[in-house]
Amino acid sequence: MQLTNKVAIVTGGAGGIGRGITRVFIREGARVLFVDSNAENGAALEAELGRDRARFLRLDLSVPGAAETIRDAAVAAFGGLDILVNNANRSTPAPLLLADEDNLAQAFGSSFTPTLTLMQACHELLAQSSGSIINFASGAGLSGDPLQGSYAAAKEAVRGVSRVAANEWGVDGIRVNVVCPFALSEGVQWWSETYPELAAAALAKVPLGRIGDIESDIAPAVVFLASEASCYITGQTLMVDGGGLMMR
Ligand SMILES: NC(=O)c1ccc[n+]([C@@H]2O[C@H](COP(=O)([O-])OP(=O)(O)OC[C@H]3O[C@@H](n4cnc5c(N)ncnc54)[C@H](O)[C@@H]3O)[C@@H](O)[C@H]2O)c1
């Protein structure tokens, strides 16, 4: 097991990729405080995994003070913190000319702002444990995909602040990396059904010829970045997308 006795926070941890990360982290020996606004999914996952190792916190990440509440809940449940996974996201595709204040606020309020405030709130604990932060961004931001203006902006902001944190906090022993996944989550299922042509085009660009599986393709890469095996890696963006986008 690669995460024995490590304590992790996973945001958006009751659905999609976050649920897979929560499950696989527990299999790898971690204890996980997972946060989500979806009460039904959260309760079901906590029952499946057991409260001694998996603790669900129902919370909307966009409410003021969410970061401190989450950090304090992790400490109260498991006594410390080693790994922070900022995975949650909610955004609505829209042409750039219609990317208004609400559209931007949804994308930034569910991903960029909670990512930054949780990193800040957890800095002291992660410095004590020489911890690892894994933030989620997107190939849609790197490629500038149509209809993804607010989402692309929020996700590229996540990558920017991740590099700043990697530079500032390396001296504290904290590593910060970014994952850009491609996997069949509930969110991607909805997107594929709503925009079948865009989904087919995205899949056609994947050299490995298939969409990723959350637990067997995406979560192991997150475990790697959370574990000692990646102890000399920080400030990087790791594409876990079957080769759909090759960084140079
Ligand atoms: N699935 C992919 O192929 C893909 C591609 C590129 C990037 N990503 C990124 O990976 C991450 C996970 O994506 P996914 O496809 O699993 O998404 P998803 O929509 O399937 O799941 C997101 C989860 O986050 C929760 N959530 C959203 N907003 C929240 C909030 N404000 N407060 C609390 N919980 C909230 C939802 O309830 C849900 O459980 C996201 O950051 C996404 O941008 C995914």
mmCIF file of C-alpha atoms in Angstrom, residues 8-176:
data_model
loop_
_atom_site.group_PDB
_atom_site.id
_atom_site.type_symbol
_atom_site.label_atom_id
_atom_site.label_comp_id
_atom_site.label_asym_id
_atom_site.label_seq_id
_atom_site.Cartn_x
_atom_site.Cartn_y
_atom_site.Cartn_z
ATOM 1 C CA ALA A 8 -6.275 13.147 2.848
ATOM 2 C CA ILE A 9 -8.901 15.723 1.957
ATOM 3 C CA VAL A 10 -10.666 15.143 -1.384
ATOM 4 C CA THR A 11 -13.055 17.829 -2.663
ATOM 5 C CA GLY A 12 -15.897 16.724 -4.906
ATOM 6 C CA GLY A 13 -15.113 13.347 -3.388
ATOM 7 C CA ALA A 14 -18.592 11.818 -3.547
ATOM 8 C CA GLY A 15 -19.025 11.738 -7.334
ATOM 9 C CA GLY A 16 -17.167 11.253 -10.607
ATOM 10 C CA ILE A 17 -13.370 11.184 -10.430
ATOM 11 C CA GLY A 18 -13.393 12.330 -6.784
ATOM 12 C CA ARG A 19 -15.339 9.236 -5.683
ATOM 13 C CA GLY A 20 -12.798 7.029 -7.472
ATOM 14 C CA ILE A 21 -9.919 8.838 -5.751
ATOM 15 C CA THR A 22 -11.602 8.448 -2.355
ATOM 16 C CA ARG A 23 -12.086 4.696 -2.934
ATOM 17 C CA VAL A 24 -8.563 4.062 -4.228
ATOM 18 C CA PHE A 25 -6.905 6.193 -1.498
ATOM 19 C CA ILE A 26 -8.684 4.046 1.130
ATOM 20 C CA ARG A 27 -7.533 0.854 -0.622
ATOM 21 C CA GLU A 28 -3.989 2.264 -0.474
ATOM 22 C CA GLY A 29 -4.217 2.655 3.301
ATOM 23 C CA ALA A 30 -5.224 6.325 3.662
ATOM 24 C CA ARG A 31 -8.013 7.874 5.703
ATOM 25 C CA VAL A 32 -10.078 10.379 3.746
ATOM 26 C CA LEU A 33 -12.241 13.356 4.644
ATOM 27 C CA PHE A 34 -14.255 13.829 1.465
ATOM 28 C CA VAL A 35 -16.329 16.919 0.793
ATOM 29 C CA ASP A 36 -19.245 17.252 -1.595
ATOM 30 C CA SER A 37 -22.511 19.147 -1.973
ATOM 31 C CA ASN A 38 -24.294 15.938 -3.015
ATOM 32 C CA ALA A 39 -25.631 14.510 0.271
ATOM 33 C CA GLU A 40 -27.026 11.292 -1.193
ATOM 34 C CA ASN A 41 -23.806 10.280 -2.961
ATOM 35 C CA GLY A 42 -21.745 11.226 0.086
ATOM 36 C CA ALA A 43 -23.797 9.179 2.536
ATOM 37 C CA ALA A 44 -23.735 6.171 0.179
ATOM 38 C CA LEU A 45 -19.942 6.323 -0.205
ATOM 39 C CA GLU A 46 -19.364 6.731 3.524
ATOM 40 C CA ALA A 47 -21.563 3.666 4.174
ATOM 41 C CA GLU A 48 -19.667 1.702 1.506
ATOM 42 C CA LEU A 49 -16.188 2.551 2.827
ATOM 43 C CA GLY A 50 -16.850 2.821 6.585
ATOM 44 C CA ARG A 51 -16.668 5.892 8.811
ATOM 45 C CA ASP A 52 -13.474 4.786 10.509
ATOM 46 C CA ARG A 53 -11.535 5.474 7.293
ATOM 47 C CA ALA A 54 -13.888 7.594 5.141
ATOM 48 C CA ARG A 55 -15.621 10.619 6.608
ATOM 49 C CA PHE A 56 -18.148 12.597 4.544
ATOM 50 C CA LEU A 57 -18.625 16.346 4.970
ATOM 51 C CA ARG A 58 -21.599 17.796 3.125
ATOM 52 C CA LEU A 59 -20.656 21.316 2.149
ATOM 53 C CA ASP A 60 -20.871 23.677 -0.792
ATOM 54 C CA LEU A 61 -17.292 24.794 -1.408
ATOM 55 C CA SER A 62 -18.396 28.257 -2.450
ATOM 56 C CA VAL A 63 -19.715 29.275 0.995
ATOM 57 C CA PRO A 64 -17.502 31.680 2.976
ATOM 58 C CA GLY A 65 -15.242 29.913 5.471
ATOM 59 C CA ALA A 66 -15.552 26.522 3.701
ATOM 60 C CA ALA A 67 -11.782 25.960 3.607
ATOM 61 C CA GLU A 68 -11.312 26.337 7.377
ATOM 62 C CA THR A 69 -14.374 24.158 8.064
ATOM 63 C CA ILE A 70 -12.970 21.382 5.851
ATOM 64 C CA ARG A 71 -9.473 21.560 7.337
ATOM 65 C CA ASP A 72 -10.844 21.488 10.894
ATOM 66 C CA ALA A 73 -13.119 18.533 10.056
ATOM 67 C CA ALA A 74 -10.142 16.539 8.734
ATOM 68 C CA VAL A 75 -8.128 17.234 11.874
ATOM 69 C CA ALA A 76 -11.084 16.408 14.138
ATOM 70 C CA ALA A 77 -11.703 13.118 12.292
ATOM 71 C CA PHE A 78 -8.150 11.896 11.721
ATOM 72 C CA GLY A 79 -5.735 14.124 13.675
ATOM 73 C CA GLY A 80 -3.686 15.753 10.901
ATOM 74 C CA LEU A 81 -3.264 16.148 7.155
ATOM 75 C CA ASP A 82 -0.835 14.787 4.542
ATOM 76 C CA ILE A 83 -2.640 15.119 1.191
ATOM 77 C CA LEU A 84 -4.964 17.738 -0.277
ATOM 78 C CA VAL A 85 -6.810 16.906 -3.525
ATOM 79 C CA ASN A 86 -8.690 19.843 -5.060
ATOM 80 C CA ASN A 87 -10.908 17.999 -7.528
ATOM 81 C CA ALA A 88 -14.389 19.589 -7.329
ATOM 82 C CA ASN A 89 -15.772 21.540 -10.232
ATOM 83 C CA ARG A 90 -19.101 22.768 -11.557
ATOM 84 C CA SER A 91 -19.370 24.805 -14.736
ATOM 85 C CA THR A 92 -21.835 25.438 -17.560
ATOM 86 C CA PRO A 93 -20.644 25.492 -21.180
ATOM 87 C CA ALA A 94 -21.433 28.787 -22.919
ATOM 88 C CA PRO A 95 -20.161 30.750 -25.936
ATOM 89 C CA LEU A 96 -17.572 33.294 -24.844
ATOM 90 C CA LEU A 97 -19.908 36.189 -25.674
ATOM 91 C CA LEU A 98 -22.371 34.789 -23.122
ATOM 92 C CA ALA A 99 -19.800 34.056 -20.400
ATOM 93 C CA ASP A 100 -21.365 36.492 -17.932
ATOM 94 C CA GLU A 101 -20.753 37.155 -14.255
ATOM 95 C CA ASP A 102 -22.852 34.172 -13.071
ATOM 96 C CA ASN A 103 -21.175 31.792 -15.507
ATOM 97 C CA LEU A 104 -17.721 32.945 -14.370
ATOM 98 C CA ALA A 105 -18.708 32.884 -10.691
ATOM 99 C CA GLN A 106 -19.873 29.266 -10.932
ATOM 100 C CA ALA A 107 -16.623 28.081 -12.531
ATOM 101 C CA PHE A 108 -14.317 30.077 -10.243
ATOM 102 C CA GLY A 109 -16.431 29.488 -7.116
ATOM 103 C CA SER A 110 -16.373 25.702 -7.432
ATOM 104 C CA SER A 111 -12.768 25.221 -8.548
ATOM 105 C CA PHE A 112 -10.263 28.074 -8.444
ATOM 106 C CA THR A 113 -11.338 29.866 -5.250
ATOM 107 C CA PRO A 114 -11.770 26.741 -3.081
ATOM 108 C CA THR A 115 -8.485 25.392 -4.466
ATOM 109 C CA LEU A 116 -6.599 28.514 -3.407
ATOM 110 C CA THR A 117 -8.333 28.973 -0.040
ATOM 111 C CA LEU A 118 -7.876 25.308 0.893
ATOM 112 C CA MET A 119 -4.198 25.449 -0.048
ATOM 113 C CA GLN A 120 -3.829 28.510 2.190
ATOM 114 C CA ALA A 121 -5.844 27.037 5.072
ATOM 115 C CA CYS A 122 -3.948 23.730 4.963
ATOM 116 C CA HIS A 123 -0.450 25.160 4.448
ATOM 117 C CA GLU A 124 0.624 24.890 8.087
ATOM 118 C CA LEU A 125 -0.562 21.280 8.483
ATOM 119 C CA LEU A 126 1.001 20.238 5.168
ATOM 120 C CA ALA A 127 4.291 21.882 6.141
ATOM 121 C CA GLN A 128 4.278 19.773 9.326
ATOM 122 C CA SER A 129 3.775 16.561 7.327
ATOM 123 C CA SER A 130 5.839 17.417 4.190
ATOM 124 C CA GLY A 131 2.561 16.995 2.391
ATOM 125 C CA SER A 132 1.384 16.834 -1.193
ATOM 126 C CA ILE A 133 -1.231 18.922 -2.997
ATOM 127 C CA ILE A 134 -2.862 17.670 -6.197
ATOM 128 C CA ASN A 135 -5.039 20.158 -8.076
ATOM 129 C CA PHE A 136 -7.295 19.372 -11.011
ATOM 130 C CA ALA A 137 -7.178 21.345 -14.256
ATOM 131 C CA SER A 138 -8.263 20.471 -17.795
ATOM 132 C CA GLY A 139 -7.125 19.922 -21.342
ATOM 133 C CA ALA A 140 -10.046 22.217 -22.236
ATOM 134 C CA GLY A 141 -8.079 25.079 -20.677
ATOM 135 C CA LEU A 142 -4.830 24.130 -22.400
ATOM 136 C CA SER A 143 -6.488 23.829 -25.827
ATOM 137 C CA GLY A 144 -9.025 26.635 -25.398
ATOM 138 C CA ASP A 145 -11.977 24.406 -26.253
ATOM 139 C CA PRO A 146 -15.085 26.151 -27.650
ATOM 140 C CA LEU A 147 -17.870 26.890 -25.098
ATOM 141 C CA GLN A 148 -15.419 26.550 -22.196
ATOM 142 C CA GLY A 149 -14.437 30.195 -21.588
ATOM 143 C CA SER A 150 -15.200 30.433 -17.868
ATOM 144 C CA TYR A 151 -14.064 26.867 -17.210
ATOM 145 C CA ALA A 152 -10.820 27.328 -19.162
ATOM 146 C CA ALA A 153 -10.100 30.564 -17.282
ATOM 147 C CA ALA A 154 -10.702 28.980 -13.864
ATOM 148 C CA LYS A 155 -8.653 25.889 -14.693
ATOM 149 C CA GLU A 156 -5.691 27.827 -16.089
ATOM 150 C CA ALA A 157 -5.843 29.977 -12.947
ATOM 151 C CA VAL A 158 -5.553 26.756 -10.940
ATOM 152 C CA ARG A 159 -2.434 25.799 -12.896
ATOM 153 C CA GLY A 160 -0.934 29.251 -12.420
ATOM 154 C CA VAL A 161 -1.408 29.345 -8.676
ATOM 155 C CA SER A 162 -0.163 25.748 -8.391
ATOM 156 C CA ARG A 163 3.175 26.758 -9.911
ATOM 157 C CA VAL A 164 3.433 29.760 -7.588
ATOM 158 C CA ALA A 165 2.738 27.534 -4.568
ATOM 159 C CA ALA A 166 5.280 24.957 -5.784
ATOM 160 C CA ASN A 167 7.901 27.725 -5.934
ATOM 161 C CA GLU A 168 6.998 29.381 -2.617
ATOM 162 C CA TRP A 169 6.339 26.230 -0.562
ATOM 163 C CA GLY A 170 9.086 23.890 -1.783
ATOM 164 C CA VAL A 171 11.149 25.214 1.103
ATOM 165 C CA ASP A 172 8.379 24.054 3.473
ATOM 166 C CA GLY A 173 8.560 20.531 2.032
ATOM 167 C CA ILE A 174 5.174 20.834 0.315
ATOM 168 C CA ARG A 175 4.813 19.559 -3.246
ATOM 169 C CA VAL A 176 2.116 20.910 -5.586
#
